[in-house]
């Protein structure tokens, strides 16, 4: 069984033999004290987040990230040996190699938020090579971007860092703006350019969600046929989720159900926004179904417990949850990123996917921020709650 990485003092050498490949010896990362002062960055929330004991859903009920996650968990599924190899390549890369955790750089915002909004703060990232270089130099497990970005530099970089091709996007050049994820590339294109995995977004709750579920489900099945792992951005999108001034797009109960729909179509990793509230179902009378035990016993108002509900909806951790780093706020970015990483790790999540906080600043500062996130997952003192 996989165990929490916080319970292991250090890792030795790891040897794996893959079909058709020579044996490799890959050094595992060593859990240690962080290079950054996590408690200082958390400020007044340090004790609140680092000392919290989760009792609503015990960590003993979860499948936790660990160095043998593929062998102990994913290998029991219907995923093919090729998918297992691709997923293992993700876990064997970057500063977090061999820990079972992941740090991913996503840069699809040039479509999702417009290139100007995304890259004006740092025009160097109009160049796809700089995006991939940031992921490599930042010690990430993988880089996720568009078929155009990764295809333009695939022969130079696909063998150096795992690629995750984001297949669908929401473009904002229609007037009025509309919100719909449509396919920009195919699974076969991703395979041909050397991707280890594919990603997609579904706007659960939107009028278009039924079509998106069908499209993404078919794409993920094809990706598994070709040996690639799958990552699903499980986002909510419906103006009706805003009730009495409260935005429930980041409500734990609604995002948890989005996660549960995502794992149902065989996403191997779920990407979700960190929960900021709860009670979305209760705020929408007549909408969907929930149970009062969710609010009385299975969650609290603590951010780690709310995130744990998201993990629970990912088959109790059999499918890994990564939370998003969010928009860049400037000077507070590192503190915000470390806080999100602490919540995700202590809740039982798989890691963090952080883009704008890293690439909307000089590369050296972006690398420092990515390393600070990774240090949380390498820090033996930050344990599962």
Tab-separated table of C-alpha atoms in Angstrom:
chain	number	residue	atom	x	y	z
A	1	UNK	CA	0.000	0.000	0.000
A	2	UNK	CA	1.219	3.492	-0.734
A	3	UNK	CA	2.082	5.499	2.338
A	4	UNK	CA	2.428	9.177	3.048
A	5	UNK	CA	5.839	10.432	2.037
A	6	UNK	CA	6.081	12.406	5.251
A	7	UNK	CA	6.556	9.126	7.123
A	8	UNK	CA	9.739	8.179	5.276
A	9	UNK	CA	12.989	9.820	6.262
A	10	UNK	CA	14.773	9.270	2.990
A	11	UNK	CA	14.750	7.275	-0.201
A	12	UNK	CA	17.519	5.192	-1.696
A	13	UNK	CA	18.116	4.319	-5.311
A	14	UNK	CA	15.277	3.156	-7.544
A	15	UNK	CA	15.732	0.652	-10.393
A	16	UNK	CA	13.052	-0.019	-12.978
A	17	UNK	CA	13.075	-2.109	-16.124
A	18	UNK	CA	10.557	-1.144	-18.780
A	19	UNK	CA	9.672	-3.296	-21.788
A	20	UNK	CA	11.984	-2.554	-24.695
A	21	UNK	CA	14.281	-0.373	-22.594
A	22	UNK	CA	17.508	-0.903	-20.722
A	23	UNK	CA	17.451	-0.761	-16.954
A	24	UNK	CA	17.788	2.683	-15.428
A	25	UNK	CA	18.825	3.725	-11.959
A	26	UNK	CA	16.960	6.855	-10.958
A	27	UNK	CA	17.855	8.585	-7.698
A	28	UNK	CA	14.848	9.342	-5.559
A	29	UNK	CA	14.416	12.720	-3.959
A	30	UNK	CA	15.329	12.915	-0.300
A	31	UNK	CA	12.833	14.301	2.181
A	32	UNK	CA	14.515	17.033	4.153
A	33	UNK	CA	14.111	20.421	5.761
A	34	UNK	CA	12.940	23.011	3.226
A	35	UNK	CA	15.108	25.701	1.700
A	36	UNK	CA	12.340	28.201	2.385
A	37	UNK	CA	10.815	28.909	5.774
A	38	UNK	CA	7.353	27.473	5.275
A	39	UNK	CA	6.062	28.632	8.648
A	40	UNK	CA	7.188	32.213	8.020
A	41	UNK	CA	5.504	32.268	4.621
A	42	UNK	CA	2.290	30.960	6.181
A	43	UNK	CA	2.421	33.773	8.725
A	44	UNK	CA	-0.432	33.803	11.231
A	45	UNK	CA	-1.887	30.672	9.569
A	46	UNK	CA	1.196	28.531	10.293
A	47	UNK	CA	-0.170	26.750	13.333
A	48	UNK	CA	-3.667	26.624	11.886
A	49	UNK	CA	-2.448	24.761	8.793
A	50	UNK	CA	0.591	22.811	10.010
A	51	UNK	CA	-0.878	21.524	13.290
A	52	UNK	CA	-4.374	20.647	12.098
A	53	UNK	CA	-5.514	17.069	12.717
A	54	UNK	CA	-8.143	15.898	10.253
A	55	UNK	CA	-10.814	13.752	11.870
A	56	UNK	CA	-13.783	14.217	9.519
A	57	UNK	CA	-12.235	11.761	7.041
A	58	UNK	CA	-9.190	10.002	8.461
A	59	UNK	CA	-6.021	9.747	6.404
A	60	UNK	CA	-6.124	6.000	7.071
A	61	UNK	CA	-9.095	5.775	4.699
A	62	UNK	CA	-7.123	7.315	1.834
A	63	UNK	CA	-4.756	5.973	-0.774
A	64	UNK	CA	-1.876	8.398	-0.390
A	65	UNK	CA	0.854	9.436	-2.824
A	66	UNK	CA	4.062	7.471	-2.505
A	67	UNK	CA	7.093	6.280	-4.456
A	68	UNK	CA	5.380	3.003	-5.406
A	69	UNK	CA	2.036	4.517	-6.442
A	70	UNK	CA	2.126	3.011	-9.932
A	71	UNK	CA	3.034	-0.471	-8.683
A	72	UNK	CA	0.628	-0.482	-5.750
A	73	UNK	CA	-2.354	1.456	-7.112
A	74	UNK	CA	-2.411	2.231	-10.822
A	75	UNK	CA	-1.204	-1.243	-11.811
A	76	UNK	CA	-4.374	-2.720	-10.287
A	77	UNK	CA	-6.510	-0.760	-12.774
A	78	UNK	CA	-7.267	-1.486	-16.419
A	79	UNK	CA	-4.537	0.911	-17.591
A	80	UNK	CA	-2.152	-0.684	-20.069
A	81	UNK	CA	1.570	-1.194	-19.434
A	82	UNK	CA	2.218	1.730	-21.796
A	83	UNK	CA	0.048	4.047	-19.655
A	84	UNK	CA	1.807	2.813	-16.509
A	85	UNK	CA	5.160	3.589	-18.133
A	86	UNK	CA	4.034	7.085	-19.135
A	87	UNK	CA	2.671	7.820	-15.653
A	88	UNK	CA	5.876	6.516	-14.080
A	89	UNK	CA	7.892	8.840	-16.320
A	90	UNK	CA	5.919	11.715	-14.799
A	91	UNK	CA	6.733	10.570	-11.266
A	92	UNK	CA	10.393	9.939	-12.127
A	93	UNK	CA	11.104	13.460	-13.354
A	94	UNK	CA	12.163	16.740	-11.741
A	95	UNK	CA	12.993	17.631	-8.166
A	96	UNK	CA	10.106	15.529	-6.824
A	97	UNK	CA	11.170	12.358	-8.662
A	98	UNK	CA	10.511	9.215	-6.675
A	99	UNK	CA	8.339	10.874	-4.026
A	100	UNK	CA	4.971	10.211	-5.668
A	101	UNK	CA	4.206	13.941	-5.785
A	102	UNK	CA	4.118	16.187	-8.842
A	103	UNK	CA	4.814	19.813	-9.691
A	104	UNK	CA	3.490	20.751	-13.136
A	105	UNK	CA	3.898	23.990	-15.100
A	106	UNK	CA	0.718	24.743	-17.115
A	107	UNK	CA	0.801	27.404	-19.824
A	108	UNK	CA	-2.441	27.343	-21.770
A	109	UNK	CA	-3.494	30.799	-20.612
A	110	UNK	CA	-2.591	32.348	-23.970
A	111	UNK	CA	-5.847	30.831	-25.199
A	112	UNK	CA	-7.880	30.680	-22.015
A	113	UNK	CA	-7.161	34.268	-20.911
A	114	UNK	CA	-5.689	35.781	-24.142
A	115	UNK	CA	-2.009	36.019	-24.994
A	116	UNK	CA	-1.879	39.708	-24.097
A	117	UNK	CA	-3.356	39.187	-20.634
A	118	UNK	CA	-1.013	36.271	-20.012
A	119	UNK	CA	2.310	37.289	-21.546
A	120	UNK	CA	2.403	41.096	-21.447
A	121	UNK	CA	3.959	40.984	-17.935
A	122	UNK	CA	6.790	38.883	-19.424
A	123	UNK	CA	6.803	38.779	-23.259
A	124	UNK	CA	9.621	36.181	-23.263
A	125	UNK	CA	6.968	33.507	-22.789
A	126	UNK	CA	5.433	34.167	-26.178
A	127	UNK	CA	8.320	31.878	-27.207
A	128	UNK	CA	7.409	28.215	-26.505
A	129	UNK	CA	11.056	27.327	-25.876
A	130	UNK	CA	11.110	29.594	-22.823
A	131	UNK	CA	7.985	27.914	-21.437
A	132	UNK	CA	9.620	24.501	-21.589
A	133	UNK	CA	12.939	25.854	-20.283
A	134	UNK	CA	11.144	27.275	-17.243
A	135	UNK	CA	9.638	23.864	-16.508
A	136	UNK	CA	13.005	22.141	-16.879
A	137	UNK	CA	15.045	24.666	-14.924
A	138	UNK	CA	12.271	24.902	-12.330
A	139	UNK	CA	12.512	21.176	-11.596
A	140	UNK	CA	8.954	20.359	-12.669
A	141	UNK	CA	7.693	16.845	-13.334
A	142	UNK	CA	6.034	17.961	-16.572
A	143	UNK	CA	4.977	20.899	-18.709
A	144	UNK	CA	1.372	21.244	-19.891
A	145	UNK	CA	0.512	23.454	-22.833
A	146	UNK	CA	-1.246	23.652	-26.185
A	147	UNK	CA	-0.630	21.416	-29.172
A	148	UNK	CA	0.848	24.462	-30.914
A	149	UNK	CA	3.299	25.337	-28.150
A	150	UNK	CA	4.556	21.809	-27.548
A	151	UNK	CA	4.481	20.820	-31.205
A	152	UNK	CA	6.675	23.775	-32.138
A	153	UNK	CA	9.551	22.543	-29.934
A	154	UNK	CA	8.800	18.836	-29.585
A	155	UNK	CA	11.939	17.490	-31.281
A	156	UNK	CA	14.080	19.634	-29.026
A	157	UNK	CA	12.400	18.900	-25.699
A	158	UNK	CA	9.979	15.920	-25.719
A	159	UNK	CA	12.746	13.564	-24.558
A	160	UNK	CA	13.884	15.929	-21.815
A	161	UNK	CA	10.659	16.492	-19.871
A	162	UNK	CA	7.221	14.834	-20.040
A	163	UNK	CA	4.783	16.759	-22.236
A	164	UNK	CA	1.075	17.064	-21.390
A	165	UNK	CA	-0.856	18.332	-24.415
A	166	UNK	CA	-3.964	20.314	-23.492
A	167	UNK	CA	-6.504	19.303	-26.151
A	168	UNK	CA	-9.405	21.721	-25.687
A	169	UNK	CA	-9.717	25.396	-24.855
A	170	UNK	CA	-12.115	28.266	-24.339
A	171	UNK	CA	-11.284	31.108	-26.735
A	172	UNK	CA	-12.338	34.669	-25.957
A	173	UNK	CA	-12.319	36.321	-29.373
A	174	UNK	CA	-16.048	35.927	-30.017
A	175	UNK	CA	-18.359	38.877	-29.327
A	176	UNK	CA	-20.030	38.611	-26.939
A	177	UNK	CA	-17.638	36.275	-25.148
A	178	UNK	CA	-18.880	32.735	-24.749
A	179	UNK	CA	-17.589	30.032	-22.472
A	180	UNK	CA	-17.232	26.657	-24.126
A	181	UNK	CA	-14.340	24.213	-24.271
A	182	UNK	CA	-13.775	23.003	-27.842
A	183	UNK	CA	-11.120	20.713	-29.281
A	184	UNK	CA	-8.067	22.489	-30.715
A	185	UNK	CA	-6.042	19.321	-31.356
A	186	UNK	CA	-6.345	15.562	-31.440
A	187	UNK	CA	-5.030	12.767	-29.249
A	188	UNK	CA	-3.105	11.375	-32.219
A	189	UNK	CA	-1.344	14.724	-32.696
A	190	UNK	CA	-0.300	14.631	-29.043
A	191	UNK	CA	1.042	11.110	-29.488
A	192	UNK	CA	2.934	12.039	-32.648
A	193	UNK	CA	4.710	14.974	-30.996
A	194	UNK	CA	5.903	12.726	-28.164
A	195	UNK	CA	3.519	13.582	-25.335
A	196	UNK	CA	3.419	11.411	-22.218
A	197	UNK	CA	-0.068	12.621	-21.355
A	198	UNK	CA	-3.040	14.656	-22.547
A	199	UNK	CA	-5.212	17.113	-20.683
A	200	UNK	CA	-8.660	18.597	-21.168
A	201	UNK	CA	-11.174	20.832	-19.416
A	202	UNK	CA	-14.845	20.216	-18.767
A	203	UNK	CA	-17.078	23.059	-17.606
A	204	UNK	CA	-19.354	21.019	-15.362
A	205	UNK	CA	-22.698	22.743	-14.851
A	206	UNK	CA	-22.601	24.581	-18.173
A	207	UNK	CA	-25.099	24.080	-20.996
A	208	UNK	CA	-22.314	22.513	-23.074
A	209	UNK	CA	-21.089	20.099	-20.390
A	210	UNK	CA	-22.864	17.021	-21.769
A	211	UNK	CA	-21.115	17.393	-25.122
A	212	UNK	CA	-17.801	18.121	-23.425
A	213	UNK	CA	-18.113	15.012	-21.239
A	214	UNK	CA	-18.686	12.875	-24.328
A	215	UNK	CA	-15.812	14.445	-26.292
A	216	UNK	CA	-13.320	14.230	-23.446
A	217	UNK	CA	-14.347	10.690	-22.516
A	218	UNK	CA	-13.684	9.561	-26.100
A	219	UNK	CA	-10.374	11.450	-26.180
A	220	UNK	CA	-9.218	9.919	-22.890
A	221	UNK	CA	-10.094	6.420	-24.094
A	222	UNK	CA	-8.013	7.016	-27.220
A	223	UNK	CA	-5.128	8.399	-25.148
A	224	UNK	CA	-5.124	5.249	-23.026
A	225	UNK	CA	-5.114	3.143	-26.189
A	226	UNK	CA	-1.962	4.947	-27.288
A	227	UNK	CA	-0.300	4.669	-23.870
A	228	UNK	CA	-0.706	8.226	-22.553
A	229	UNK	CA	-2.037	9.234	-19.136
A	230	UNK	CA	-4.890	11.742	-18.799
A	231	UNK	CA	-5.381	14.935	-16.784
A	232	UNK	CA	-8.783	16.606	-16.381
A	233	UNK	CA	-9.343	20.236	-15.434
A	234	UNK	CA	-12.653	19.768	-13.507
A	235	UNK	CA	-14.055	23.293	-13.493
A	236	UNK	CA	-17.548	24.527	-12.683
A	237	UNK	CA	-19.162	27.103	-14.947
A	238	UNK	CA	-22.667	28.442	-14.408
A	239	UNK	CA	-23.767	31.929	-13.400
A	240	UNK	CA	-26.406	30.285	-11.216
A	241	UNK	CA	-23.684	29.061	-8.865
A	242	UNK	CA	-23.352	32.640	-7.587
A	243	UNK	CA	-26.006	33.043	-4.883
A	244	UNK	CA	-26.556	36.026	-2.563
A	245	UNK	CA	-23.093	37.377	-3.254
A	246	UNK	CA	-21.353	34.039	-2.606
A	247	UNK	CA	-19.530	32.379	-5.505
A	248	UNK	CA	-19.892	28.619	-5.200
A	249	UNK	CA	-17.679	27.800	-8.185
A	250	UNK	CA	-15.053	26.877	-5.584
A	251	UNK	CA	-17.444	25.221	-3.134
A	252	UNK	CA	-16.110	21.950	-1.719
A	253	UNK	CA	-19.311	19.991	-2.245
A	254	UNK	CA	-19.810	21.084	-5.870
A	255	UNK	CA	-16.150	20.766	-6.877
A	256	UNK	CA	-16.064	17.402	-5.126
A	257	UNK	CA	-18.879	16.156	-7.346
A	258	UNK	CA	-17.104	17.558	-10.414
A	259	UNK	CA	-14.063	15.528	-9.378
A	260	UNK	CA	-16.225	12.427	-9.029
A	261	UNK	CA	-17.553	12.898	-12.546
A	262	UNK	CA	-13.992	13.373	-13.776
A	263	UNK	CA	-12.660	10.125	-12.347
A	264	UNK	CA	-15.685	8.366	-13.812
A	265	UNK	CA	-14.427	9.070	-17.347
A	266	UNK	CA	-11.014	7.693	-16.293
A	267	UNK	CA	-8.966	10.789	-15.750
A	268	UNK	CA	-5.676	9.645	-14.186
A	269	UNK	CA	-5.145	13.025	-12.483
A	270	UNK	CA	-7.783	15.570	-11.471
A	271	UNK	CA	-6.975	19.276	-11.501
A	272	UNK	CA	-9.247	21.368	-9.320
A	273	UNK	CA	-9.323	24.805	-7.766
A	274	UNK	CA	-8.708	24.861	-4.038
A	275	UNK	CA	-12.072	25.013	-2.223
A	276	UNK	CA	-12.894	28.373	-0.722
A	277	UNK	CA	-16.347	27.661	0.695
A	278	UNK	CA	-18.900	24.876	1.116
A	279	UNK	CA	-22.650	24.359	0.922
A	280	UNK	CA	-23.160	24.986	-2.772
A	281	UNK	CA	-25.884	22.349	-2.958
A	282	UNK	CA	-27.730	23.879	0.000
A	283	UNK	CA	-27.572	27.330	-1.563
A	284	UNK	CA	-29.321	26.031	-4.683
A	285	UNK	CA	-32.692	24.569	-3.555
A	286	UNK	CA	-33.921	21.862	-5.884
A	287	UNK	CA	-30.521	21.481	-7.537
A	288	UNK	CA	-28.918	18.039	-7.458
A	289	UNK	CA	-28.697	15.883	-4.364
A	290	UNK	CA	-26.466	15.931	-1.322
A	291	UNK	CA	-26.561	14.582	2.245
A	292	UNK	CA	-26.495	16.454	5.529
A	293	UNK	CA	-23.676	14.221	6.800
A	294	UNK	CA	-21.400	15.981	4.306
A	295	UNK	CA	-21.741	19.179	6.325
A	296	UNK	CA	-22.289	17.756	9.836
A	297	UNK	CA	-19.556	15.098	9.958
A	298	UNK	CA	-17.542	14.664	6.749
A	299	UNK	CA	-16.300	18.232	6.345
A	300	UNK	CA	-15.520	21.224	8.539
A	301	UNK	CA	-14.757	24.807	7.629
A	302	UNK	CA	-11.010	24.100	7.793
A	303	UNK	CA	-9.371	24.391	4.325
A	304	UNK	CA	-7.556	21.043	4.730
A	305	UNK	CA	-10.836	19.256	5.506
A	306	UNK	CA	-12.530	20.937	2.536
A	307	UNK	CA	-9.689	19.853	0.256
A	308	UNK	CA	-9.860	16.345	1.725
A	309	UNK	CA	-13.470	16.135	0.553
A	310	UNK	CA	-12.156	16.804	-2.949
A	311	UNK	CA	-9.617	13.995	-2.486
A	312	UNK	CA	-12.319	11.658	-1.180
A	313	UNK	CA	-14.326	12.215	-4.352
A	314	UNK	CA	-11.285	11.083	-6.375
A	315	UNK	CA	-11.879	7.486	-5.275
A	316	UNK	CA	-10.365	8.217	-1.871
A	317	UNK	CA	-7.067	9.183	-3.492
A	318	UNK	CA	-6.751	6.325	-5.997
A	319	UNK	CA	-6.840	9.107	-8.592
A	320	UNK	CA	-4.492	11.937	-7.649
A	321	UNK	CA	-5.751	15.471	-6.975
A	322	UNK	CA	-3.658	18.450	-7.993
A	323	UNK	CA	-4.803	21.930	-7.056
A	324	UNK	CA	-4.203	25.013	-9.153
A	325	UNK	CA	-1.915	27.812	-8.079
A	326	UNK	CA	-4.290	30.596	-9.144
A	327	UNK	CA	-3.696	34.024	-10.606
A	328	UNK	CA	-0.602	36.090	-9.974
A	329	UNK	CA	-1.105	38.630	-7.188
A	330	UNK	CA	2.410	40.064	-7.190
A	331	UNK	CA	4.500	40.129	-4.027
A	332	UNK	CA	2.260	37.650	-2.197
A	333	UNK	CA	2.540	34.935	-4.872
A	334	UNK	CA	5.104	32.768	-3.099
A	335	UNK	CA	3.232	32.816	0.197
A	336	UNK	CA	-0.034	31.981	-1.577
A	337	UNK	CA	1.581	29.148	-3.546
A	338	UNK	CA	3.192	27.617	-0.461
A	339	UNK	CA	-0.111	27.859	1.428
A	340	UNK	CA	-1.924	26.018	-1.374
A	341	UNK	CA	0.790	23.344	-1.458
A	342	UNK	CA	0.575	22.794	2.297
A	343	UNK	CA	-3.209	22.402	2.137
A	344	UNK	CA	-3.022	20.021	-0.824
A	345	UNK	CA	-0.282	17.855	0.679
A	346	UNK	CA	-1.814	17.652	4.147
A	347	UNK	CA	-5.224	16.843	2.631
A	348	UNK	CA	-3.769	13.884	0.711
A	349	UNK	CA	-3.361	15.505	-2.699
A	350	UNK	CA	-0.845	14.617	-5.401
A	351	UNK	CA	0.705	18.033	-5.946
A	352	UNK	CA	0.332	21.480	-7.441
A	353	UNK	CA	-0.048	22.891	-10.940
A	354	UNK	CA	1.038	26.521	-10.978
A	355	UNK	CA	1.422	28.690	-14.066
A	356	UNK	CA	0.825	32.441	-13.934
A	357	UNK	CA	2.543	32.858	-10.584
A	358	UNK	CA	5.693	31.425	-12.199
A	359	UNK	CA	5.761	32.706	-15.781
A	360	UNK	CA	4.492	36.246	-15.186
A	361	UNK	CA	7.814	37.191	-13.603
A	362	UNK	CA	11.524	36.931	-14.531
A	363	UNK	CA	12.644	33.329	-15.046
A	364	UNK	CA	14.924	33.283	-12.005
A	365	UNK	CA	12.036	34.363	-9.792
A	366	UNK	CA	9.720	31.855	-11.468
A	367	UNK	CA	12.194	29.061	-10.742
A	368	UNK	CA	12.438	30.196	-7.112
A	369	UNK	CA	8.651	30.076	-6.759
A	370	UNK	CA	8.376	26.613	-8.335
A	371	UNK	CA	11.152	25.355	-6.063
A	372	UNK	CA	9.353	26.767	-3.007
A	373	UNK	CA	6.244	24.766	-3.950
A	374	UNK	CA	8.327	21.628	-4.440
A	375	UNK	CA	10.044	22.146	-1.100
A	376	UNK	CA	6.695	21.704	0.651
A	377	UNK	CA	6.376	18.209	-0.832
A	378	UNK	CA	10.022	17.434	-0.009
A	379	UNK	CA	9.656	18.663	3.556
A	380	UNK	CA	9.406	15.714	5.949
A	381	UNK	CA	7.849	17.925	8.623
A	382	UNK	CA	4.794	18.703	6.477
A	383	UNK	CA	2.836	15.490	7.028
A	384	UNK	CA	-0.594	14.169	6.095
A	385	UNK	CA	-3.208	15.637	8.439
